[in-house]
């Protein structure tokens, strides 16, 4: 099964999207090969088929994430670098906000403006918020006037 699809946006633009599961830094088909169709609620037409994760796929994703945390991501990437990467993702989403909003609108039926100015903008803001915290988490919390190690 291919893990890519071409989708025609309302503006007429074709975009190519990954439809596989993102596991171990790659888009892959589900282990069992299952897929499900995502439907445009306005037209009831199939947008595309995407991989359907089952227990085995989730286990593989968790194993991969734990490995990354115990090796590359967890040991070799400082909080500052993690923040930079999350900021970069937010910047890319902001750059492509119109395209993302059109795709989101197809999938959930919201007007493009609301998807762009609400959903996509909120996602960008959330990523930037957490990117700002990436180098500030030290295991301390402020309780009244005391600091307690957690």
mmCIF file of N, CA and C in Angstrom:
data_model
loop_
_atom_site.group_PDB
_atom_site.id
_atom_site.type_symbol
_atom_site.label_atom_id
_atom_site.label_comp_id
_atom_site.label_asym_id
_atom_site.label_seq_id
_atom_site.Cartn_x
_atom_site.Cartn_y
_atom_site.Cartn_z
ATOM 1 N N UNK A 1 0.835 -1.186 0.000
ATOM 2 C CA UNK A 1 0.000 0.000 0.000
ATOM 3 C C UNK A 1 0.878 1.247 0.000
ATOM 4 N N UNK A 2 0.554 2.185 -0.826
ATOM 5 C CA UNK A 2 1.273 3.450 -0.846
ATOM 6 C C UNK A 2 0.925 4.242 0.410
ATOM 7 N N UNK A 3 1.887 4.981 0.929
ATOM 8 C CA UNK A 3 1.615 5.828 2.087
ATOM 9 C C UNK A 3 1.562 7.291 1.674
ATOM 10 N N UNK A 4 1.143 7.532 0.431
ATOM 11 C CA UNK A 4 0.990 8.896 -0.066
ATOM 12 C C UNK A 4 -0.327 9.014 -0.819
ATOM 13 N N UNK A 5 -0.870 10.220 -0.810
ATOM 14 C CA UNK A 5 -2.082 10.493 -1.573
ATOM 15 C C UNK A 5 -1.989 11.899 -2.136
ATOM 16 N N UNK A 6 -2.662 12.115 -3.243
ATOM 17 C CA UNK A 6 -2.781 13.445 -3.826
ATOM 18 C C UNK A 6 -4.202 13.919 -3.580
ATOM 19 N N UNK A 7 -4.323 15.107 -3.016
ATOM 20 C CA UNK A 7 -5.627 15.660 -2.662
ATOM 21 C C UNK A 7 -5.802 16.988 -3.379
ATOM 22 N N UNK A 8 -6.976 17.169 -3.980
ATOM 23 C CA UNK A 8 -7.289 18.434 -4.649
ATOM 24 C C UNK A 8 -7.997 19.342 -3.645
ATOM 25 N N UNK A 9 -7.408 20.497 -3.394
ATOM 26 C CA UNK A 9 -7.983 21.468 -2.472
ATOM 27 C C UNK A 9 -9.078 22.267 -3.171
ATOM 28 N N UNK A 10 -9.929 22.941 -2.401
ATOM 29 C CA UNK A 10 -10.997 23.749 -3.009
ATOM 30 C C UNK A 10 -10.475 24.811 -3.975
ATOM 31 N N UNK A 11 -9.244 25.259 -3.759
ATOM 32 C CA UNK A 11 -8.662 26.265 -4.654
ATOM 33 C C UNK A 11 -8.190 25.659 -5.966
ATOM 34 N N UNK A 12 -8.269 24.322 -6.083
ATOM 35 C CA UNK A 12 -7.822 23.642 -7.288
ATOM 36 C C UNK A 12 -6.396 23.135 -7.204
ATOM 37 N N UNK A 13 -5.682 23.519 -6.165
ATOM 38 C CA UNK A 13 -4.298 23.090 -6.001
ATOM 39 C C UNK A 13 -4.256 21.626 -5.567
ATOM 40 N N UNK A 14 -3.344 20.852 -6.149
ATOM 41 C CA UNK A 14 -3.106 19.480 -5.720
ATOM 42 C C UNK A 14 -1.988 19.480 -4.694
ATOM 43 N N UNK A 15 -2.207 18.755 -3.598
ATOM 44 C CA UNK A 15 -1.134 18.591 -2.613
ATOM 45 C C UNK A 15 -0.905 17.104 -2.393
ATOM 46 N N UNK A 16 0.309 16.771 -2.054
ATOM 47 C CA UNK A 16 0.684 15.389 -1.791
ATOM 48 C C UNK A 16 0.874 15.241 -0.285
ATOM 49 N N UNK A 17 0.178 14.278 0.297
ATOM 50 C CA UNK A 17 0.240 14.087 1.742
ATOM 51 C C UNK A 17 0.626 12.646 2.059
ATOM 52 N N UNK A 18 1.294 12.495 3.186
ATOM 53 C CA UNK A 18 1.625 11.171 3.698
ATOM 54 C C UNK A 18 0.389 10.598 4.383
ATOM 55 N N UNK A 19 0.116 9.334 4.170
ATOM 56 C CA UNK A 19 -1.056 8.705 4.772
ATOM 57 C C UNK A 19 -0.684 7.528 5.670
ATOM 58 N N UNK A 20 0.612 7.290 5.803
ATOM 59 C CA UNK A 20 1.067 6.191 6.652
ATOM 60 C C UNK A 20 1.195 6.627 8.101
ATOM 61 N N UNK A 21 1.614 5.700 8.930
ATOM 62 C CA UNK A 21 1.866 5.960 10.343
ATOM 63 C C UNK A 21 3.313 6.420 10.489
ATOM 64 N N UNK A 22 3.543 7.483 11.242
ATOM 65 C CA UNK A 22 4.907 7.996 11.416
ATOM 66 C C UNK A 22 5.539 7.269 12.592
ATOM 67 N N UNK A 23 6.357 6.270 12.270
ATOM 68 C CA UNK A 23 7.014 5.445 13.280
ATOM 69 C C UNK A 23 8.481 5.314 12.909
ATOM 70 N N UNK A 24 9.345 5.533 13.874
ATOM 71 C CA UNK A 24 10.798 5.386 13.684
ATOM 72 C C UNK A 24 11.294 6.268 12.544
ATOM 73 N N UNK A 25 10.803 7.503 12.537
ATOM 74 C CA UNK A 25 11.221 8.536 11.595
ATOM 75 C C UNK A 25 10.867 8.234 10.140
ATOM 76 N N UNK A 26 9.829 7.426 9.919
ATOM 77 C CA UNK A 26 9.373 7.122 8.562
ATOM 78 C C UNK A 26 7.858 6.981 8.546
ATOM 79 N N UNK A 27 7.270 7.279 7.400
ATOM 80 C CA UNK A 27 5.852 6.997 7.198
ATOM 81 C C UNK A 27 5.748 5.581 6.646
ATOM 82 N N UNK A 28 5.029 4.731 7.370
ATOM 83 C CA UNK A 28 4.927 3.323 6.985
ATOM 84 C C UNK A 28 3.463 2.885 6.995
ATOM 85 N N UNK A 29 3.141 1.826 6.233
ATOM 86 C CA UNK A 29 1.777 1.296 6.308
ATOM 87 C C UNK A 29 1.558 0.624 7.661
ATOM 88 N N UNK A 30 0.318 0.467 8.034
ATOM 89 C CA UNK A 30 -0.007 -0.263 9.261
ATOM 90 C C UNK A 30 0.493 -1.698 9.128
ATOM 91 N N UNK A 31 0.910 -2.286 10.249
ATOM 92 C CA UNK A 31 1.448 -3.645 10.229
ATOM 93 C C UNK A 31 0.448 -4.614 9.608
ATOM 94 N N UNK A 32 -0.812 -4.498 9.961
ATOM 95 C CA UNK A 32 -1.836 -5.371 9.402
ATOM 96 C C UNK A 32 -2.347 -4.926 8.043
ATOM 97 N N UNK A 33 -1.861 -3.788 7.559
ATOM 98 C CA UNK A 33 -2.272 -3.284 6.250
ATOM 99 C C UNK A 33 -3.616 -2.574 6.237
ATOM 100 N N UNK A 34 -4.221 -2.398 7.412
ATOM 101 C CA UNK A 34 -5.536 -1.775 7.466
ATOM 102 C C UNK A 34 -5.513 -0.293 7.154
ATOM 103 N N UNK A 35 -6.604 0.165 6.556
ATOM 104 C CA UNK A 35 -6.780 1.587 6.257
ATOM 105 C C UNK A 35 -8.221 1.971 6.569
ATOM 106 N N UNK A 36 -8.452 3.250 6.619
ATOM 107 C CA UNK A 36 -9.826 3.742 6.690
ATOM 108 C C UNK A 36 -9.924 4.990 5.825
ATOM 109 N N UNK A 37 -11.128 5.259 5.369
ATOM 110 C CA UNK A 37 -11.350 6.404 4.497
ATOM 111 C C UNK A 37 -11.702 7.622 5.327
ATOM 112 N N UNK A 38 -11.111 8.750 4.973
ATOM 113 C CA UNK A 38 -11.499 10.010 5.586
ATOM 114 C C UNK A 38 -12.441 10.698 4.593
ATOM 115 N N UNK A 39 -13.549 11.169 5.119
ATOM 116 C CA UNK A 39 -14.653 11.641 4.288
ATOM 117 C C UNK A 39 -14.827 13.154 4.438
ATOM 118 N N UNK A 40 -15.042 13.830 3.312
ATOM 119 C CA UNK A 40 -15.379 15.252 3.321
ATOM 120 C C UNK A 40 -16.831 15.361 3.794
ATOM 121 N N UNK A 41 -17.084 15.972 4.964
ATOM 122 C CA UNK A 41 -18.452 16.025 5.477
ATOM 123 C C UNK A 41 -19.397 16.875 4.628
ATOM 124 N N UNK A 42 -18.875 17.782 3.833
ATOM 125 C CA UNK A 42 -19.728 18.639 3.005
ATOM 126 C C UNK A 42 -20.255 17.904 1.777
ATOM 127 N N UNK A 43 -19.431 16.994 1.235
ATOM 128 C CA UNK A 43 -19.815 16.316 -0.008
ATOM 129 C C UNK A 43 -19.997 14.816 0.162
ATOM 130 N N UNK A 44 -19.549 14.303 1.294
ATOM 131 C CA UNK A 44 -19.542 12.868 1.587
ATOM 132 C C UNK A 44 -18.668 12.086 0.610
ATOM 133 N N UNK A 45 -17.744 12.776 -0.049
ATOM 134 C CA UNK A 45 -16.786 12.115 -0.934
ATOM 135 C C UNK A 45 -15.559 11.705 -0.135
ATOM 136 N N UNK A 46 -14.905 10.631 -0.571
ATOM 137 C CA UNK A 46 -13.681 10.166 0.068
ATOM 138 C C UNK A 46 -12.561 11.143 -0.264
ATOM 139 N N UNK A 47 -11.883 11.621 0.769
ATOM 140 C CA UNK A 47 -10.717 12.489 0.558
ATOM 141 C C UNK A 47 -9.518 11.609 0.208
ATOM 142 N N UNK A 48 -9.271 10.601 1.045
ATOM 143 C CA UNK A 48 -8.213 9.627 0.812
ATOM 144 C C UNK A 48 -8.354 8.515 1.846
ATOM 145 N N UNK A 49 -7.556 7.474 1.693
ATOM 146 C CA UNK A 49 -7.485 6.409 2.688
ATOM 147 C C UNK A 49 -6.187 6.571 3.467
ATOM 148 N N UNK A 50 -6.271 6.389 4.778
ATOM 149 C CA UNK A 50 -5.096 6.522 5.641
ATOM 150 C C UNK A 50 -4.891 5.241 6.432
ATOM 151 N N UNK A 51 -3.667 5.000 6.839
ATOM 152 C CA UNK A 51 -3.344 3.796 7.606
ATOM 153 C C UNK A 51 -4.087 3.789 8.933
ATOM 154 N N UNK A 52 -4.563 2.620 9.293
ATOM 155 C CA UNK A 52 -5.308 2.455 10.535
ATOM 156 C C UNK A 52 -4.436 1.715 11.549
ATOM 157 N N UNK A 53 -4.059 2.428 12.608
ATOM 158 C CA UNK A 53 -3.189 1.840 13.628
ATOM 159 C C UNK A 53 -3.965 0.864 14.505
ATOM 160 N N UNK A 54 -3.336 -0.243 14.775
ATOM 161 C CA UNK A 54 -3.854 -1.253 15.709
ATOM 162 C C UNK A 54 -2.849 -1.376 16.851
ATOM 163 N N UNK A 55 -3.111 -2.269 17.761
ATOM 164 C CA UNK A 55 -2.263 -2.442 18.942
ATOM 165 C C UNK A 55 -0.796 -2.641 18.575
ATOM 166 N N UNK A 56 -0.522 -3.456 17.557
ATOM 167 C CA UNK A 56 0.872 -3.733 17.168
ATOM 168 C C UNK A 56 1.574 -2.464 16.684
ATOM 169 N N UNK A 57 0.849 -1.623 15.972
ATOM 170 C CA UNK A 57 1.423 -0.369 15.472
ATOM 171 C C UNK A 57 1.727 0.585 16.630
ATOM 172 N N UNK A 58 0.820 0.641 17.578
ATOM 173 C CA UNK A 58 1.021 1.507 18.747
ATOM 174 C C UNK A 58 2.215 1.022 19.550
ATOM 175 N N UNK A 59 2.326 -0.302 19.735
ATOM 176 C CA UNK A 59 3.476 -0.861 20.445
ATOM 177 C C UNK A 59 4.779 -0.506 19.733
ATOM 178 N N UNK A 60 4.790 -0.588 18.409
ATOM 179 C CA UNK A 60 5.988 -0.241 17.629
ATOM 180 C C UNK A 60 6.325 1.237 17.785
ATOM 181 N N UNK A 61 5.308 2.097 17.781
ATOM 182 C CA UNK A 61 5.537 3.538 17.938
ATOM 183 C C UNK A 61 6.089 3.848 19.331
ATOM 184 N N UNK A 62 5.538 3.223 20.356
ATOM 185 C CA UNK A 62 6.012 3.452 21.726
ATOM 186 C C UNK A 62 7.446 2.946 21.882
ATOM 187 N N UNK A 63 7.733 1.782 21.336
ATOM 188 C CA UNK A 63 9.102 1.240 21.391
ATOM 189 C C UNK A 63 10.077 2.188 20.706
ATOM 190 N N UNK A 64 9.715 2.700 19.553
ATOM 191 C CA UNK A 64 10.563 3.636 18.817
ATOM 192 C C UNK A 64 10.770 4.928 19.604
ATOM 193 N N UNK A 65 9.694 5.447 20.191
ATOM 194 C CA UNK A 65 9.798 6.692 20.964
ATOM 195 C C UNK A 65 10.683 6.496 22.186
ATOM 196 N N UNK A 66 10.542 5.373 22.872
ATOM 197 C CA UNK A 66 11.390 5.101 24.049
ATOM 198 C C UNK A 66 12.854 4.991 23.650
ATOM 199 N N UNK A 67 13.111 4.324 22.524
ATOM 200 C CA UNK A 67 14.478 4.196 22.035
ATOM 201 C C UNK A 67 15.061 5.575 21.735
ATOM 202 N N UNK A 68 14.289 6.423 21.063
ATOM 203 C CA UNK A 68 14.764 7.774 20.735
ATOM 204 C C UNK A 68 15.031 8.564 22.008
ATOM 205 N N UNK A 69 14.159 8.431 22.996
ATOM 206 C CA UNK A 69 14.346 9.180 24.238
ATOM 207 C C UNK A 69 15.583 8.703 24.988
ATOM 208 N N UNK A 70 15.865 7.409 24.943
ATOM 209 C CA UNK A 70 17.017 6.853 25.661
ATOM 210 C C UNK A 70 18.324 7.017 24.893
ATOM 211 N N UNK A 71 18.233 7.422 23.645
ATOM 212 C CA UNK A 71 19.454 7.581 22.846
ATOM 213 C C UNK A 71 19.522 8.995 22.283
ATOM 214 N N UNK A 72 19.242 9.157 21.019
ATOM 215 C CA UNK A 72 19.437 10.421 20.315
ATOM 216 C C UNK A 72 18.701 11.594 20.946
ATOM 217 N N UNK A 73 17.391 11.530 21.003
ATOM 218 C CA UNK A 73 16.587 12.662 21.451
ATOM 219 C C UNK A 73 16.826 12.953 22.920
ATOM 220 N N UNK A 74 16.827 11.962 23.752
ATOM 221 C CA UNK A 74 16.928 12.167 25.187
ATOM 222 C C UNK A 74 18.322 12.512 25.677
ATOM 223 N N UNK A 75 19.343 11.935 25.069
ATOM 224 C CA UNK A 75 20.706 12.131 25.561
ATOM 225 C C UNK A 75 21.482 13.224 24.841
ATOM 226 N N UNK A 76 21.203 13.431 23.585
ATOM 227 C CA UNK A 76 22.051 14.300 22.771
ATOM 228 C C UNK A 76 21.424 15.628 22.371
ATOM 229 N N UNK A 77 20.175 15.858 22.729
ATOM 230 C CA UNK A 77 19.523 17.099 22.318
ATOM 231 C C UNK A 77 19.144 17.873 23.576
ATOM 232 N N UNK A 78 19.738 19.019 23.725
ATOM 233 C CA UNK A 78 19.480 19.837 24.906
ATOM 234 C C UNK A 78 18.077 20.438 24.833
ATOM 235 N N UNK A 79 17.608 20.931 25.947
ATOM 236 C CA UNK A 79 16.320 21.606 25.974
ATOM 237 C C UNK A 79 16.282 22.776 25.018
ATOM 238 N N UNK A 80 17.386 23.490 24.919
ATOM 239 C CA UNK A 80 17.460 24.629 24.004
ATOM 240 C C UNK A 80 17.281 24.173 22.554
ATOM 241 N N UNK A 81 17.942 23.087 22.181
ATOM 242 C CA UNK A 81 17.813 22.563 20.819
ATOM 243 C C UNK A 81 16.411 22.026 20.566
ATOM 244 N N UNK A 82 15.817 21.378 21.563
ATOM 245 C CA UNK A 82 14.440 20.895 21.414
ATOM 246 C C UNK A 82 13.503 22.070 21.158
ATOM 247 N N UNK A 83 13.699 23.125 21.918
ATOM 248 C CA UNK A 83 12.881 24.328 21.720
ATOM 249 C C UNK A 83 13.029 24.883 20.317
ATOM 250 N N UNK A 84 14.267 24.927 19.814
ATOM 251 C CA UNK A 84 14.501 25.427 18.455
ATOM 252 C C UNK A 84 13.765 24.581 17.422
ATOM 253 N N UNK A 85 13.766 23.267 17.614
ATOM 254 C CA UNK A 85 13.082 22.383 16.677
ATOM 255 C C UNK A 85 11.567 22.588 16.713
ATOM 256 N N UNK A 86 11.025 22.767 17.905
ATOM 257 C CA UNK A 86 9.583 22.994 18.023
ATOM 258 C C UNK A 86 9.214 24.356 17.440
ATOM 259 N N UNK A 87 10.054 25.374 17.683
ATOM 260 C CA UNK A 87 9.820 26.688 17.057
ATOM 261 C C UNK A 87 9.856 26.561 15.529
ATOM 262 N N UNK A 88 10.790 25.764 15.010
ATOM 263 C CA UNK A 88 10.893 25.592 13.556
ATOM 264 C C UNK A 88 9.619 24.955 12.995
ATOM 265 N N UNK A 89 9.063 23.973 13.719
ATOM 266 C CA UNK A 89 7.806 23.365 13.278
ATOM 267 C C UNK A 89 6.688 24.408 13.266
ATOM 268 N N UNK A 90 6.622 25.224 14.307
ATOM 269 C CA UNK A 90 5.607 26.289 14.357
ATOM 270 C C UNK A 90 5.779 27.254 13.192
ATOM 271 N N UNK A 91 7.019 27.600 12.875
ATOM 272 C CA UNK A 91 7.277 28.507 11.743
ATOM 273 C C UNK A 91 6.816 27.897 10.423
ATOM 274 N N UNK A 92 7.073 26.598 10.237
ATOM 275 C CA UNK A 92 6.633 25.923 9.010
ATOM 276 C C UNK A 92 5.111 25.887 8.918
ATOM 277 N N UNK A 93 4.453 25.615 10.037
ATOM 278 C CA UNK A 93 2.988 25.606 10.037
ATOM 279 C C UNK A 93 2.435 26.990 9.731
ATOM 280 N N UNK A 94 3.075 28.013 10.283
ATOM 281 C CA UNK A 94 2.620 29.379 10.014
ATOM 282 C C UNK A 94 2.830 29.736 8.540
ATOM 283 N N UNK A 95 3.966 29.329 7.995
ATOM 284 C CA UNK A 95 4.253 29.592 6.581
ATOM 285 C C UNK A 95 3.184 28.955 5.683
ATOM 286 N N UNK A 96 2.768 27.737 6.025
ATOM 287 C CA UNK A 96 1.840 26.980 5.198
ATOM 288 C C UNK A 96 0.421 26.987 5.756
ATOM 289 N N UNK A 97 0.084 28.012 6.533
ATOM 290 C CA UNK A 97 -1.210 28.021 7.215
ATOM 291 C C UNK A 97 -2.394 27.967 6.254
ATOM 292 N N UNK A 98 -2.316 28.606 5.116
ATOM 293 C CA UNK A 98 -3.438 28.586 4.178
ATOM 294 C C UNK A 98 -3.663 27.182 3.637
ATOM 295 N N UNK A 99 -2.602 26.533 3.231
ATOM 296 C CA UNK A 99 -2.697 25.176 2.714
ATOM 297 C C UNK A 99 -3.223 24.220 3.787
ATOM 298 N N UNK A 100 -2.679 24.320 4.992
ATOM 299 C CA UNK A 100 -3.143 23.471 6.097
ATOM 300 C C UNK A 100 -4.610 23.730 6.417
ATOM 301 N N UNK A 101 -5.023 24.984 6.364
ATOM 302 C CA UNK A 101 -6.416 25.325 6.656
ATOM 303 C C UNK A 101 -7.351 24.759 5.590
ATOM 304 N N UNK A 102 -6.935 24.803 4.335
ATOM 305 C CA UNK A 102 -7.772 24.238 3.280
ATOM 306 C C UNK A 102 -7.916 22.727 3.456
ATOM 307 N N UNK A 103 -6.824 22.067 3.814
ATOM 308 C CA UNK A 103 -6.863 20.625 4.057
ATOM 309 C C UNK A 103 -7.738 20.307 5.273
ATOM 310 N N UNK A 104 -7.582 21.073 6.329
ATOM 311 C CA UNK A 104 -8.386 20.893 7.537
ATOM 312 C C UNK A 104 -9.867 21.133 7.236
ATOM 313 N N UNK A 105 -10.155 22.119 6.433
ATOM 314 C CA UNK A 105 -11.532 22.424 6.058
ATOM 315 C C UNK A 105 -12.174 21.259 5.302
ATOM 316 N N UNK A 106 -11.406 20.643 4.397
ATOM 317 C CA UNK A 106 -11.918 19.469 3.683
ATOM 318 C C UNK A 106 -12.264 18.345 4.651
ATOM 319 N N UNK A 107 -11.405 18.164 5.652
ATOM 320 C CA UNK A 107 -11.544 17.030 6.562
ATOM 321 C C UNK A 107 -12.635 17.231 7.604
ATOM 322 N N UNK A 108 -12.832 18.469 8.068
ATOM 323 C CA UNK A 108 -13.794 18.640 9.166
ATOM 324 C C UNK A 108 -14.991 19.516 8.825
ATOM 325 N N UNK A 109 -14.990 20.131 7.645
ATOM 326 C CA UNK A 109 -16.149 20.893 7.219
ATOM 327 C C UNK A 109 -16.201 22.332 7.682
ATOM 328 N N UNK A 110 -15.217 22.777 8.442
ATOM 329 C CA UNK A 110 -15.205 24.179 8.874
ATOM 330 C C UNK A 110 -14.866 25.086 7.701
ATOM 331 N N UNK A 111 -15.314 26.324 7.754
ATOM 332 C CA UNK A 111 -14.850 27.284 6.748
ATOM 333 C C UNK A 111 -13.331 27.454 6.842
ATOM 334 N N UNK A 112 -12.701 27.684 5.710
ATOM 335 C CA UNK A 112 -11.236 27.803 5.670
ATOM 336 C C UNK A 112 -10.749 28.891 6.621
ATOM 337 N N UNK A 113 -11.430 30.035 6.651
ATOM 338 C CA UNK A 113 -10.996 31.140 7.517
ATOM 339 C C UNK A 113 -10.968 30.722 8.982
ATOM 340 N N UNK A 114 -11.976 29.982 9.424
ATOM 341 C CA UNK A 114 -12.015 29.550 10.823
ATOM 342 C C UNK A 114 -10.932 28.510 11.086
ATOM 343 N N UNK A 115 -10.713 27.598 10.136
ATOM 344 C CA UNK A 115 -9.642 26.618 10.291
ATOM 345 C C UNK A 115 -8.282 27.311 10.374
ATOM 346 N N UNK A 116 -8.072 28.320 9.514
ATOM 347 C CA UNK A 116 -6.780 29.032 9.483
ATOM 348 C C UNK A 116 -6.589 29.906 10.721
ATOM 349 N N UNK A 117 -7.589 30.774 10.982
ATOM 350 C CA UNK A 117 -7.437 31.759 12.049
ATOM 351 C C UNK A 117 -7.710 31.175 13.440
ATOM 352 N N UNK A 118 -8.328 30.013 13.474
ATOM 353 C CA UNK A 118 -8.607 29.358 14.751
ATOM 354 C C UNK A 118 -7.712 28.150 14.953
ATOM 355 N N UNK A 119 -8.029 27.061 14.270
ATOM 356 C CA UNK A 119 -7.325 25.791 14.496
ATOM 357 C C UNK A 119 -5.820 25.877 14.234
ATOM 358 N N UNK A 120 -5.447 26.359 13.079
ATOM 359 C CA UNK A 120 -4.026 26.390 12.718
ATOM 360 C C UNK A 120 -3.292 27.423 13.574
ATOM 361 N N UNK A 121 -3.874 28.601 13.733
ATOM 362 C CA UNK A 121 -3.235 29.635 14.572
ATOM 363 C C UNK A 121 -3.075 29.159 16.012
ATOM 364 N N UNK A 122 -4.084 28.474 16.544
ATOM 365 C CA UNK A 122 -3.985 27.946 17.909
ATOM 366 C C UNK A 122 -2.908 26.872 18.014
ATOM 367 N N UNK A 123 -2.794 26.035 16.991
ATOM 368 C CA UNK A 123 -1.754 25.001 16.998
ATOM 369 C C UNK A 123 -0.362 25.623 16.983
ATOM 370 N N UNK A 124 -0.186 26.650 16.164
ATOM 371 C CA UNK A 124 1.097 27.357 16.100
ATOM 372 C C UNK A 124 1.405 27.988 17.466
ATOM 373 N N UNK A 125 0.417 28.637 18.061
ATOM 374 C CA UNK A 125 0.616 29.272 19.372
ATOM 375 C C UNK A 125 0.958 28.235 20.441
ATOM 376 N N UNK A 126 0.301 27.094 20.398
ATOM 377 C CA UNK A 126 0.573 26.033 21.374
ATOM 378 C C UNK A 126 2.005 25.516 21.228
ATOM 379 N N UNK A 127 2.435 25.271 19.992
ATOM 380 C CA UNK A 127 3.805 24.817 19.777
ATOM 381 C C UNK A 127 4.810 25.850 20.286
ATOM 382 N N UNK A 128 4.564 27.117 20.015
ATOM 383 C CA UNK A 128 5.487 28.159 20.475
ATOM 384 C C UNK A 128 5.506 28.251 21.995
ATOM 385 N N UNK A 129 4.365 28.078 22.625
ATOM 386 C CA UNK A 129 4.302 28.097 24.088
ATOM 387 C C UNK A 129 5.197 26.998 24.662
ATOM 388 N N UNK A 130 5.022 25.768 24.165
ATOM 389 C CA UNK A 130 5.812 24.659 24.705
ATOM 390 C C UNK A 130 7.276 24.728 24.283
ATOM 391 N N UNK A 131 7.559 25.292 23.115
ATOM 392 C CA UNK A 131 8.953 25.490 22.706
ATOM 393 C C UNK A 131 9.659 26.409 23.693
ATOM 394 N N UNK A 132 8.932 27.399 24.169
ATOM 395 C CA UNK A 132 9.511 28.327 25.139
ATOM 396 C C UNK A 132 9.832 27.669 26.481
ATOM 397 N N UNK A 133 9.124 26.610 26.807
ATOM 398 C CA UNK A 133 9.368 25.901 28.064
ATOM 399 C C UNK A 133 10.444 24.831 27.949
ATOM 400 N N UNK A 134 10.825 24.456 26.745
ATOM 401 C CA UNK A 134 11.706 23.306 26.547
ATOM 402 C C UNK A 134 13.028 23.417 27.300
ATOM 403 N N UNK A 135 13.555 24.616 27.468
ATOM 404 C CA UNK A 135 14.837 24.760 28.174
ATOM 405 C C UNK A 135 14.655 25.317 29.586
ATOM 406 N N UNK A 136 13.437 25.340 30.079
ATOM 407 C CA UNK A 136 13.193 25.918 31.392
ATOM 408 C C UNK A 136 12.715 24.904 32.431
ATOM 409 N N UNK A 137 12.486 23.686 32.027
ATOM 410 C CA UNK A 137 11.994 22.681 32.962
ATOM 411 C C UNK A 137 13.194 22.096 33.698
ATOM 412 N N UNK A 138 13.256 22.342 34.994
ATOM 413 C CA UNK A 138 14.400 21.900 35.792
ATOM 414 C C UNK A 138 14.008 20.953 36.911
ATOM 415 N N UNK A 139 12.744 20.557 36.960
ATOM 416 C CA UNK A 139 12.325 19.651 38.013
ATOM 417 C C UNK A 139 11.920 20.360 39.287
ATOM 418 N N UNK A 140 11.719 21.670 39.238
ATOM 419 C CA UNK A 140 11.294 22.421 40.406
ATOM 420 C C UNK A 140 9.928 23.030 40.157
ATOM 421 N N UNK A 141 9.148 23.094 41.198
ATOM 422 C CA UNK A 141 7.868 23.784 41.118
ATOM 423 C C UNK A 141 7.805 24.790 42.249
ATOM 424 N N UNK A 142 7.121 25.881 42.027
ATOM 425 C CA UNK A 142 6.998 26.920 43.042
ATOM 426 C C UNK A 142 5.702 26.688 43.813
ATOM 427 N N UNK A 143 5.861 26.435 45.086
ATOM 428 C CA UNK A 143 4.719 26.264 45.980
ATOM 429 C C UNK A 143 4.808 27.363 47.030
ATOM 430 N N UNK A 144 3.999 28.383 46.876
ATOM 431 C CA UNK A 144 4.095 29.509 47.796
ATOM 432 C C UNK A 144 5.461 30.140 47.665
ATOM 433 N N UNK A 145 6.188 30.241 48.768
ATOM 434 C CA UNK A 145 7.511 30.853 48.761
ATOM 435 C C UNK A 145 8.628 29.799 48.703
ATOM 436 N N UNK A 146 8.278 28.514 48.648
ATOM 437 C CA UNK A 146 9.307 27.467 48.672
ATOM 438 C C UNK A 146 9.414 26.802 47.300
ATOM 439 N N UNK A 147 10.592 26.306 47.024
ATOM 440 C CA UNK A 147 10.783 25.486 45.824
ATOM 441 C C UNK A 147 10.927 24.055 46.291
ATOM 442 N N UNK A 148 10.264 23.156 45.601
ATOM 443 C CA UNK A 148 10.299 21.743 45.952
ATOM 444 C C UNK A 148 10.771 20.956 44.755
ATOM 445 N N UNK A 149 11.709 20.068 44.969
ATOM 446 C CA UNK A 149 12.206 19.215 43.889
ATOM 447 C C UNK A 149 11.179 18.110 43.644
ATOM 448 N N UNK A 150 10.854 17.887 42.369
ATOM 449 C CA UNK A 150 9.905 16.806 42.076
ATOM 450 C C UNK A 150 10.611 15.646 41.409
#
